[in-house]
PDB file of C-alpha atoms (C1' of nucleotides) in Angstrom:
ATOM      1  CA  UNK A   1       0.000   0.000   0.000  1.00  0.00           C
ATOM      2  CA  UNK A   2       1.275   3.159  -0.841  1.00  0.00           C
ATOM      3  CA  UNK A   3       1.638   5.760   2.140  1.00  0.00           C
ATOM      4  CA  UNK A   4       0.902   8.849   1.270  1.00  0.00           C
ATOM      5  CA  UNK A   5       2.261  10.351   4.612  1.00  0.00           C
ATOM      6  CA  UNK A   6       5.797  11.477   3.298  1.00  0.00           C
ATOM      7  CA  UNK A   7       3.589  13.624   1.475  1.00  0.00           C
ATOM      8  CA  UNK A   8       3.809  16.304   3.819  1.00  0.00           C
ATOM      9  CA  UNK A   9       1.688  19.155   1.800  1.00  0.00           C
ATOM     10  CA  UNK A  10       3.244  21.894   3.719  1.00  0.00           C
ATOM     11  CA  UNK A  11       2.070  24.910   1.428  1.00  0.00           C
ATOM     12  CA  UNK A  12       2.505  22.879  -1.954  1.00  0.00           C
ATOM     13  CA  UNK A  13      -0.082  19.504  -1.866  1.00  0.00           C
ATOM     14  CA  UNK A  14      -0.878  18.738  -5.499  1.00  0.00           C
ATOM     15  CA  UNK A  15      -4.369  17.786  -4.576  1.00  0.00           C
ATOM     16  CA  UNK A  16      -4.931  21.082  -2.456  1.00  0.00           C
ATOM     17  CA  UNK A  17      -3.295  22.582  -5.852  1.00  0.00           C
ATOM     18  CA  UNK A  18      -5.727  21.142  -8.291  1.00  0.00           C
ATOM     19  CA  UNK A  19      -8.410  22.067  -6.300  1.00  0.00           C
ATOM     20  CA  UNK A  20      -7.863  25.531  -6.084  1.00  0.00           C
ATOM     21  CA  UNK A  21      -8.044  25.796  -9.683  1.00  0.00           C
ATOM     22  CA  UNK A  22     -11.357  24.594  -9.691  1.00  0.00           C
ATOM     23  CA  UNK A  23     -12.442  25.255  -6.386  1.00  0.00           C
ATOM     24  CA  UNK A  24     -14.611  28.101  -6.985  1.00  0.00           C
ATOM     25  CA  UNK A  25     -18.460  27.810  -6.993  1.00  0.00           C
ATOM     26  CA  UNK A  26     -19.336  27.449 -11.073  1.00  0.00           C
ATOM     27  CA  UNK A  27     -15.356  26.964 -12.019  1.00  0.00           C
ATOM     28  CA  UNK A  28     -15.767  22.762 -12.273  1.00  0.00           C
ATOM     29  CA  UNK A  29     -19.345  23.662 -14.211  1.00  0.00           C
ATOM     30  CA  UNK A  30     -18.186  25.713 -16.316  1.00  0.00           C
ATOM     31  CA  UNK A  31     -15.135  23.930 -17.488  1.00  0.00           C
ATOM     32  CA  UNK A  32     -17.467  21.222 -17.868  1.00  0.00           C
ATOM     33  CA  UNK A  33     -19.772  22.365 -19.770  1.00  0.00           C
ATOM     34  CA  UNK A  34     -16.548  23.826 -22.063  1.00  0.00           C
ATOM     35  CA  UNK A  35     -15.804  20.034 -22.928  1.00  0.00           C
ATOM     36  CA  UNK A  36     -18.200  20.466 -25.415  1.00  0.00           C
ATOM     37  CA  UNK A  37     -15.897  23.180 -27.526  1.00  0.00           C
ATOM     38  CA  UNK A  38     -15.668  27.021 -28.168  1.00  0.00           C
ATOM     39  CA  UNK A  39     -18.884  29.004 -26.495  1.00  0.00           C
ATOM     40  CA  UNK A  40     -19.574  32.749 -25.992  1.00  0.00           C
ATOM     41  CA  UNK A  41     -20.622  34.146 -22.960  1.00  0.00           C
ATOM     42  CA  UNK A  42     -24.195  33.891 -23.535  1.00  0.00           C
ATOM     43  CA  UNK A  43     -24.361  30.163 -24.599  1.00  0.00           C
ATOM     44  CA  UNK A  44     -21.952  29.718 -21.371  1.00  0.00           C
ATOM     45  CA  UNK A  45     -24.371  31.652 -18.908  1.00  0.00           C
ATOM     46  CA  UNK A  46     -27.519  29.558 -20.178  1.00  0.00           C
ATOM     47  CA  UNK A  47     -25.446  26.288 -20.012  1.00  0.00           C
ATOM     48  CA  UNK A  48     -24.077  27.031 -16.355  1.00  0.00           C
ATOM     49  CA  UNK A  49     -27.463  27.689 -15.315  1.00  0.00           C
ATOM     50  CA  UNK A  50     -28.018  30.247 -12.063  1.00  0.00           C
ATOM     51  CA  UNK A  51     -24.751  32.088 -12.599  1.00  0.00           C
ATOM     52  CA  UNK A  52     -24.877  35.803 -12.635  1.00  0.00           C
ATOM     53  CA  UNK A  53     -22.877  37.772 -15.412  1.00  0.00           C
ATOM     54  CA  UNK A  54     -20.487  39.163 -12.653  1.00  0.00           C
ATOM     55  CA  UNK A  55     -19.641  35.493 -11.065  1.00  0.00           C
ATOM     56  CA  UNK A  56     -19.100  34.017 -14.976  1.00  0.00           C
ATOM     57  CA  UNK A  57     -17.199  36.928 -15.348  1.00  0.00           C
ATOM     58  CA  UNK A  58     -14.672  36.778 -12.637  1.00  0.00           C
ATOM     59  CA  UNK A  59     -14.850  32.435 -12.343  1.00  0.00           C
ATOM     60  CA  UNK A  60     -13.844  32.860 -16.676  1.00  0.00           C
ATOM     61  CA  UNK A  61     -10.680  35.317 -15.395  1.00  0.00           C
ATOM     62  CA  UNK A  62      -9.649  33.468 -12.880  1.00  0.00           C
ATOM     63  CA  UNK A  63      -9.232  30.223 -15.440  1.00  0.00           C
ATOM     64  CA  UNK A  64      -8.208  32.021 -18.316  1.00  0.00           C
ATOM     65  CA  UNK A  65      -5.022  33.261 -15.133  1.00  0.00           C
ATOM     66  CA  UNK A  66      -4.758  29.796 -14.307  1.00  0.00           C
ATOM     67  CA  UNK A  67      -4.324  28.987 -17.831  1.00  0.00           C
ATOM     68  CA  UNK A  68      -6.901  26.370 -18.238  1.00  0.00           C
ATOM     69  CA  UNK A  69      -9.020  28.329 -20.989  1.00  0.00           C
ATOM     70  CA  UNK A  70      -8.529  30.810 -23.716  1.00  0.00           C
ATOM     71  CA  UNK A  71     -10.377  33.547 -24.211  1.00  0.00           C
ATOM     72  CA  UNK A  72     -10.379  35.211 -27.840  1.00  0.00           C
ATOM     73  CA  UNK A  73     -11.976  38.633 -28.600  1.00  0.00           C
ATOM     74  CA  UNK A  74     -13.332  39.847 -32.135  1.00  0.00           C
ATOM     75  CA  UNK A  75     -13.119  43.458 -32.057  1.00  0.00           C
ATOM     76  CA  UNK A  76     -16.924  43.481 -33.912  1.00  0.00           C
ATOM     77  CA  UNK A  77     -20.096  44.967 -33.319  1.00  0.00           C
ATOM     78  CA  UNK A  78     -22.049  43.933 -31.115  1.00  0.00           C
ATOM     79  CA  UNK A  79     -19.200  42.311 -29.192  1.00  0.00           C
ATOM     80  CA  UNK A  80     -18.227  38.963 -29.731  1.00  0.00           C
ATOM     81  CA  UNK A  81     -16.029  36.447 -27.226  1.00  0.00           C
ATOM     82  CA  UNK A  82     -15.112  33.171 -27.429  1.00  0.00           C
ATOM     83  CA  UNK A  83     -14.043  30.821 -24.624  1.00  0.00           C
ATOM     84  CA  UNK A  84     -12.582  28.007 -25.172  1.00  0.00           C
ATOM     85  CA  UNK A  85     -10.163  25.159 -23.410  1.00  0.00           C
ATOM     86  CA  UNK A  86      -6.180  25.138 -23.805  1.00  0.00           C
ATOM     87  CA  UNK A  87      -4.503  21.883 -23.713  1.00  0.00           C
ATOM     88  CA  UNK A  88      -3.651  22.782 -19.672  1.00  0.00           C
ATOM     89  CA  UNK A  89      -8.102  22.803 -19.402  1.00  0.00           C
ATOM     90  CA  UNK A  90      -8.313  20.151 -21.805  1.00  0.00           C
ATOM     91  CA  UNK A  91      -6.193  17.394 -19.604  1.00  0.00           C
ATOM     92  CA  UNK A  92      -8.782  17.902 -17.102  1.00  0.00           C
ATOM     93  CA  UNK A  93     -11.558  16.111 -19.074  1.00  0.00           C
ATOM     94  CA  UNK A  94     -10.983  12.814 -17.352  1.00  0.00           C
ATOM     95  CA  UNK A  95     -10.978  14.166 -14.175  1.00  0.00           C
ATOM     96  CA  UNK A  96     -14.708  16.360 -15.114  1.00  0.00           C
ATOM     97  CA  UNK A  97     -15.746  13.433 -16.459  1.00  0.00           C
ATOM     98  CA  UNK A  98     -14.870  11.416 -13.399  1.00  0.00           C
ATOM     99  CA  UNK A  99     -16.547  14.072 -10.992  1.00  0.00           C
ATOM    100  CA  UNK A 100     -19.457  13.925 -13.334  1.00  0.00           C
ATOM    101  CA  UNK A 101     -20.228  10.313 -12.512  1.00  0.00           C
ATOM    102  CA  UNK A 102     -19.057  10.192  -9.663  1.00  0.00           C
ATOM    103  CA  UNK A 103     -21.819  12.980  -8.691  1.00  0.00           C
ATOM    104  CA  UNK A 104     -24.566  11.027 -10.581  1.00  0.00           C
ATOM    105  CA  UNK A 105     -23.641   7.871  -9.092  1.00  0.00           C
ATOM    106  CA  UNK A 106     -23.066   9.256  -5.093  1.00  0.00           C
ATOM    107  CA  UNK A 107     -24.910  12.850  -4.685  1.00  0.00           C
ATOM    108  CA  UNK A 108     -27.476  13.403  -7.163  1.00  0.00           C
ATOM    109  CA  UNK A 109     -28.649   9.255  -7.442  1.00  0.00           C
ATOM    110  CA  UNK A 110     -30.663   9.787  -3.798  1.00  0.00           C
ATOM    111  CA  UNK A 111     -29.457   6.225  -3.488  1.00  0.00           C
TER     112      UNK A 111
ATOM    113  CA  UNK B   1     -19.028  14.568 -29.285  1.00  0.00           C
ATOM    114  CA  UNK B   2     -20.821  14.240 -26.790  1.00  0.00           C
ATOM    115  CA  UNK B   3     -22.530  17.558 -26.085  1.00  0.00           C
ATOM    116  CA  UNK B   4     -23.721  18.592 -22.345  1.00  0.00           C
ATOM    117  CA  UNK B   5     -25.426  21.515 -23.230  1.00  0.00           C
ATOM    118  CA  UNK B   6     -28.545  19.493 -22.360  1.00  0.00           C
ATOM    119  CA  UNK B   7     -27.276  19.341 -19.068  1.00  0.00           C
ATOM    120  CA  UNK B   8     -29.137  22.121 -18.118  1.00  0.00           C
ATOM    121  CA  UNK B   9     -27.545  21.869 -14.465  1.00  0.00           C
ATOM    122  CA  UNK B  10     -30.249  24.374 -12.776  1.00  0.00           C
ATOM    123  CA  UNK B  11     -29.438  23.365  -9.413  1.00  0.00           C
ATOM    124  CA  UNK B  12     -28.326  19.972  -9.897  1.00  0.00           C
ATOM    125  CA  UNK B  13     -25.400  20.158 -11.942  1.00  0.00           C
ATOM    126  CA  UNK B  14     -23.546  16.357 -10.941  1.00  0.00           C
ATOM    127  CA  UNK B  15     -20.044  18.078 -11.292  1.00  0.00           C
ATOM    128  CA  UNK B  16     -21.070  20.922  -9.005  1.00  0.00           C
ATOM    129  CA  UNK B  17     -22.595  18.427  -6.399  1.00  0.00           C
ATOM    130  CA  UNK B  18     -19.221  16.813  -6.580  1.00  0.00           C
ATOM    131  CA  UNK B  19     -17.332  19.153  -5.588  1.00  0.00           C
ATOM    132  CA  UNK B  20     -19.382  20.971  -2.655  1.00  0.00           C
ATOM    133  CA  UNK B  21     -18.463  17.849  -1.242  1.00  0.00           C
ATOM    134  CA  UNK B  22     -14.671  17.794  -1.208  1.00  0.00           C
ATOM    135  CA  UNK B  23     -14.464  21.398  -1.816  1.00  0.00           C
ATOM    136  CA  UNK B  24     -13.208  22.839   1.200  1.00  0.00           C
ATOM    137  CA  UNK B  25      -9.902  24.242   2.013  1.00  0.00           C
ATOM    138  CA  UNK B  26      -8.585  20.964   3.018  1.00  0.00           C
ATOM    139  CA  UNK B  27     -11.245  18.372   2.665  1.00  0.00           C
ATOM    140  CA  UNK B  28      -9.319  17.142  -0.401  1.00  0.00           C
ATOM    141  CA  UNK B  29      -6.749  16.910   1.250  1.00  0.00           C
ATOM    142  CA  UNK B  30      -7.837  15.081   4.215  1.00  0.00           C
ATOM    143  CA  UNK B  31      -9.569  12.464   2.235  1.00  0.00           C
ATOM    144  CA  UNK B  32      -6.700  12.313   0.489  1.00  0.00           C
ATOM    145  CA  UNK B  33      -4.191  11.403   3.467  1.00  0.00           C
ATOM    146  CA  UNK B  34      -7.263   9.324   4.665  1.00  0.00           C
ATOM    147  CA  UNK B  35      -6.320   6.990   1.653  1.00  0.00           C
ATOM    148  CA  UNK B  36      -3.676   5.854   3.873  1.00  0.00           C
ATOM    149  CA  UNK B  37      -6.119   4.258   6.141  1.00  0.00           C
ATOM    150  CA  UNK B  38      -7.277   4.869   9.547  1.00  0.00           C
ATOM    151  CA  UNK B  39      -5.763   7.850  11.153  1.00  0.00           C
ATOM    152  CA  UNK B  40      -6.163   9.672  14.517  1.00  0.00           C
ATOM    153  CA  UNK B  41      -7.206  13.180  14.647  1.00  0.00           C
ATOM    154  CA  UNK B  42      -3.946  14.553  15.604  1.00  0.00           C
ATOM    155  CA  UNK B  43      -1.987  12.039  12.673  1.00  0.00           C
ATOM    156  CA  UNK B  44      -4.324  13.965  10.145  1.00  0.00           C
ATOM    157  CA  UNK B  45      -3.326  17.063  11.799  1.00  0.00           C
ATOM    158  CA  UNK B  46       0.056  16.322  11.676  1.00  0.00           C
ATOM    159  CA  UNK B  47      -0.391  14.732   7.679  1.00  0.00           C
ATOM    160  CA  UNK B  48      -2.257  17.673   6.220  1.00  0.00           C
ATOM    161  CA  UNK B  49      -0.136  20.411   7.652  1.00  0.00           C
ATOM    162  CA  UNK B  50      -1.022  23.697   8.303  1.00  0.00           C
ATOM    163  CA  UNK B  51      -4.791  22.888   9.312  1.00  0.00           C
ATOM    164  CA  UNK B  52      -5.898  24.357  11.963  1.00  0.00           C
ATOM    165  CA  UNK B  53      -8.080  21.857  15.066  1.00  0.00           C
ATOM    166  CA  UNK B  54     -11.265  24.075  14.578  1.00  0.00           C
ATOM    167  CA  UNK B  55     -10.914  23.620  10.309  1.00  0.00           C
ATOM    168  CA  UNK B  56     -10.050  19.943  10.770  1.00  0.00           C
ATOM    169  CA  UNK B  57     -12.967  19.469  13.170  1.00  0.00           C
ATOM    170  CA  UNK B  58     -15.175  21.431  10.775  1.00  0.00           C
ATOM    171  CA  UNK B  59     -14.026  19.545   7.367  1.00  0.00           C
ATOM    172  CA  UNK B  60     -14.290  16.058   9.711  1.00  0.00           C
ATOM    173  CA  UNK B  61     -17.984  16.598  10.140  1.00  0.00           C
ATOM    174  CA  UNK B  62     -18.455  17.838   7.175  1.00  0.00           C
ATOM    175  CA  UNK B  63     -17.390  14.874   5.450  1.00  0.00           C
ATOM    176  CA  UNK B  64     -19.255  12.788   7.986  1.00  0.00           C
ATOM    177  CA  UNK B  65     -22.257  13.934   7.617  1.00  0.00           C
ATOM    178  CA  UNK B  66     -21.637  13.805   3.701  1.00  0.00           C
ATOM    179  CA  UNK B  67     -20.866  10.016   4.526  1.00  0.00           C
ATOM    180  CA  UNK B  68     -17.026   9.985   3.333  1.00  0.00           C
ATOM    181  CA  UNK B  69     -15.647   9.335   6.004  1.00  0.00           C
ATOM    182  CA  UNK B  70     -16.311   6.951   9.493  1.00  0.00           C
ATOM    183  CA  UNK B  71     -15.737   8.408  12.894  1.00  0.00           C
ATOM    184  CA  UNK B  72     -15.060   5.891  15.543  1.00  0.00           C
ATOM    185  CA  UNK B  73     -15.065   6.824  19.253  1.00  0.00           C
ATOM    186  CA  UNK B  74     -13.143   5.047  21.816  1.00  0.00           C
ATOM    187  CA  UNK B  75     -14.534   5.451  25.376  1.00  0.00           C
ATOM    188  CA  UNK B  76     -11.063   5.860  26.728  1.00  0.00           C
ATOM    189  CA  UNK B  77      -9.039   8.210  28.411  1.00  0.00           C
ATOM    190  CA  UNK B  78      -7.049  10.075  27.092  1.00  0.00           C
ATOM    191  CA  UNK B  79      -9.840  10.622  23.993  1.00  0.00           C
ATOM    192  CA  UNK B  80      -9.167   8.230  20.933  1.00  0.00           C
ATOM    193  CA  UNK B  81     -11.000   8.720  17.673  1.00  0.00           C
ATOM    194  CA  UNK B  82     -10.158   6.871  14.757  1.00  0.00           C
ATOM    195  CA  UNK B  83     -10.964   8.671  11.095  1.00  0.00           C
ATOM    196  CA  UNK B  84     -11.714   6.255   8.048  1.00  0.00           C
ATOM    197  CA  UNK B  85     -13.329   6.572   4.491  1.00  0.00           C
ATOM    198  CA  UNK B  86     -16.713   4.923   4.198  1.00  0.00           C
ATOM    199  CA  UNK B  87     -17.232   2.715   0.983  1.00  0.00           C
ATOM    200  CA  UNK B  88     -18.099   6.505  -0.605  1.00  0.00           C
ATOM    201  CA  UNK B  89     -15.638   8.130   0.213  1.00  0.00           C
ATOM    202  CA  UNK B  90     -12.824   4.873  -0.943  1.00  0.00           C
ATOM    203  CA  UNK B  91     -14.674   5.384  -4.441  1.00  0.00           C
ATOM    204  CA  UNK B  92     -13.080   8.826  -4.847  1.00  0.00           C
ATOM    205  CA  UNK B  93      -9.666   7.494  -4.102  1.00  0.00           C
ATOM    206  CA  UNK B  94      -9.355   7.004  -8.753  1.00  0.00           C
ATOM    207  CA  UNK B  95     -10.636  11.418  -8.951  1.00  0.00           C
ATOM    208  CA  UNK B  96      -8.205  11.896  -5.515  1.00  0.00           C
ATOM    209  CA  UNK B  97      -4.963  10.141  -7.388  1.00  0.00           C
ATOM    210  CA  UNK B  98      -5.902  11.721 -10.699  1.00  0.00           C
ATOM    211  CA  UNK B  99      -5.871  14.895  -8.437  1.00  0.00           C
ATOM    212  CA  UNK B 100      -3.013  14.580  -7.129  1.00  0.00           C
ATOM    213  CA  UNK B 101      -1.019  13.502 -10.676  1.00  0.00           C
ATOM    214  CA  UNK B 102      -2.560  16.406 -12.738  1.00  0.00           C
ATOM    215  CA  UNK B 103      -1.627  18.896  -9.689  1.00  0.00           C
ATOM    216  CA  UNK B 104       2.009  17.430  -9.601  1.00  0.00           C
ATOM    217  CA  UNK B 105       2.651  17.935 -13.413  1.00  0.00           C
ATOM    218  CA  UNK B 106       0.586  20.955 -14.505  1.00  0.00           C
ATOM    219  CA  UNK B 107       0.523  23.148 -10.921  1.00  0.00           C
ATOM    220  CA  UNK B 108       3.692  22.211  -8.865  1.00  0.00           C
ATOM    221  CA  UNK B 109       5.773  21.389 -11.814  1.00  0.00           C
ATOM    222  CA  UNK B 110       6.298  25.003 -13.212  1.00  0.00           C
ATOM    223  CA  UNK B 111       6.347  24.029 -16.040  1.00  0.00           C
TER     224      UNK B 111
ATOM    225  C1'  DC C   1      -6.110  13.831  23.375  1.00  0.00           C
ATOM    226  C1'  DG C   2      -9.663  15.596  20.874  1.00  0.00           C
ATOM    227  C1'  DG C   3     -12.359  18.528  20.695  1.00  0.00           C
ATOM    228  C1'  DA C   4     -16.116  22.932  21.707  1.00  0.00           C
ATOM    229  C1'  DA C   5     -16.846  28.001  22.202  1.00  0.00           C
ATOM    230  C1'  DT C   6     -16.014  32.523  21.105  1.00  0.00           C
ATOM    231  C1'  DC C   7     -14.371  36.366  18.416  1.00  0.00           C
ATOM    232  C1'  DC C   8     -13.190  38.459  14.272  1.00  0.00           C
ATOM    233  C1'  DC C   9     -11.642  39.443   9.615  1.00  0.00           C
ATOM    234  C1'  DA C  10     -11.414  38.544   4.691  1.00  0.00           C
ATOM    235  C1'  DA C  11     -13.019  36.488   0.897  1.00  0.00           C
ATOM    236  C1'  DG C  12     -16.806  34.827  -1.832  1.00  0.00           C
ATOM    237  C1'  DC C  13     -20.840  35.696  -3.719  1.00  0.00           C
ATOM    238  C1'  DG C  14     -25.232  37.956  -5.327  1.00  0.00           C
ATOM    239  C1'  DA C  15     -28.399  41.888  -7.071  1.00  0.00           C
ATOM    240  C1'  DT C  16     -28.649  45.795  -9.492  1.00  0.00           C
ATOM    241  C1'  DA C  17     -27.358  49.398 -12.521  1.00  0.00           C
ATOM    242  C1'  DC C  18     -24.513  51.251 -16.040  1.00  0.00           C
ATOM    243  C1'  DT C  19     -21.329  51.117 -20.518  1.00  0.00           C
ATOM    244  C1'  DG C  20     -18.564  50.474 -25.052  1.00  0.00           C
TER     245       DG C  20
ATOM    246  C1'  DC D   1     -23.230  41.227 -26.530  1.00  0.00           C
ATOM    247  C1'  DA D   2     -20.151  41.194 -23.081  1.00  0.00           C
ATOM    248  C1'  DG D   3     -18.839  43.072 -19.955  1.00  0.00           C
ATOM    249  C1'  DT D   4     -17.606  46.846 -15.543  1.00  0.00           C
ATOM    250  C1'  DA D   5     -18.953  49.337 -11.118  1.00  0.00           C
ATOM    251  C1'  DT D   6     -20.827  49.582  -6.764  1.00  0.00           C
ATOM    252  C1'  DC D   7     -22.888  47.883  -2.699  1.00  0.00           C
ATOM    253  C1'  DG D   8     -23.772  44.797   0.898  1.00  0.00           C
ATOM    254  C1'  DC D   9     -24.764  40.345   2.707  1.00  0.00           C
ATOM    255  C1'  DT D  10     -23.190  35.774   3.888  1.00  0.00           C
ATOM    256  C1'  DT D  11     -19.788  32.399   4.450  1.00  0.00           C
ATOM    257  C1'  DG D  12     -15.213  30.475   5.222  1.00  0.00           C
ATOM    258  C1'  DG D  13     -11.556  30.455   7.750  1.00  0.00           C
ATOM    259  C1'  DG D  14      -7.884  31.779  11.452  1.00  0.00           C
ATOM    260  C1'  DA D  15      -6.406  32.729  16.531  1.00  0.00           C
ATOM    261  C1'  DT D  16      -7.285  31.940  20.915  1.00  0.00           C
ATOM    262  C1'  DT D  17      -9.225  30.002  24.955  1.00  0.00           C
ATOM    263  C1'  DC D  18     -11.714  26.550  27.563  1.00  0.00           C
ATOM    264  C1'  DC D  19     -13.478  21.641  28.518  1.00  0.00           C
ATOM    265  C1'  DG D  20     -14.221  16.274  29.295  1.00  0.00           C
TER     266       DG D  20
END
DNA sequence: CGGAATCCCAAGCGATACTG
DNA sequence: CAGTATCGCTTGGGATTCCG
């Protein structure tokens, strides 16, 4: 069995680490939902579902700092911006997918 | 593709119901170490590292009453309680090591 | 040893209104 | 369309002290 005491996690714990980049309350969602490919901010807000335009916002900075997704602006009217995953938000998809049934099977089943 | 647009998510979003329940400051990280086995409150302490007694406490219960974890009193003095992960909470250890490998080579490893 | 109780601050988060 | 600005509530989290 592998001990995972050495680890001691003093200020650098990979797992503490992950989380915080997709800790925050519609982060996991909305990478999720980003799986599917490019979206603007409109088709993420109705996707998310319940997220207000300041949260989406600030939750879409705070990725696109973390590097996980890109965000590309066409300097058009009426505004247009497209977020999408870089290869760093794209190596999560196992784990999003794992959460996903892992939520279906233990939190949302009732069971 | 799969697309989860359908996945309207309005207030039931699996992902999200995921992690509310390993997404405090260090309840990650405590199930994580709890992957080890059985561990006494001050072992955790001393595992997870920098946690506080009134956050590990708090994240304890939490994950209790979220059925993770198993708390087993011993009627002894001095006080001995035993921490464990319930069947639910062993079936995260896959998401807690994938965790832990995508936080060691795209967060710690600077690269 | 393994907590519980209290106090307090900072961050997270939401609603609303306004803008290029 | 895709934000920004402002405000204020609510929560999370830390330090300390006390208890069985």
């Amino acid at each position: 069995m592998t001990r995972f005491t050495e680890y001691d996690c003093s200020g650098g714990c990979p797992v503490e680490a992950a989380l915080e980049q997709i800790g925050g309350k519609w982060k996991g969602v909305t990478l999720f939902h980003l799986l599917d490919g490019v979206k603007r901010f409109n088709e993420l807000q109705r996707d998310v579902g319940g997220v207000t335009q300041r949260m989406l916002t600030k939750q879409l900075r705070e990725l696109e700092a973390a590097g996980l997704i890109h965000r590309e602006v066409y300097p058009v009217v009426p505004p247009k911006v497209e977020y999408s995953l870089t290869e760093k938000g794209e190596s999560l998809r196992p784990i999003l997918m794992a959460l996903k049934d892992w939520g279906e099977e233990h939190v949302l089943a009732t069971a």
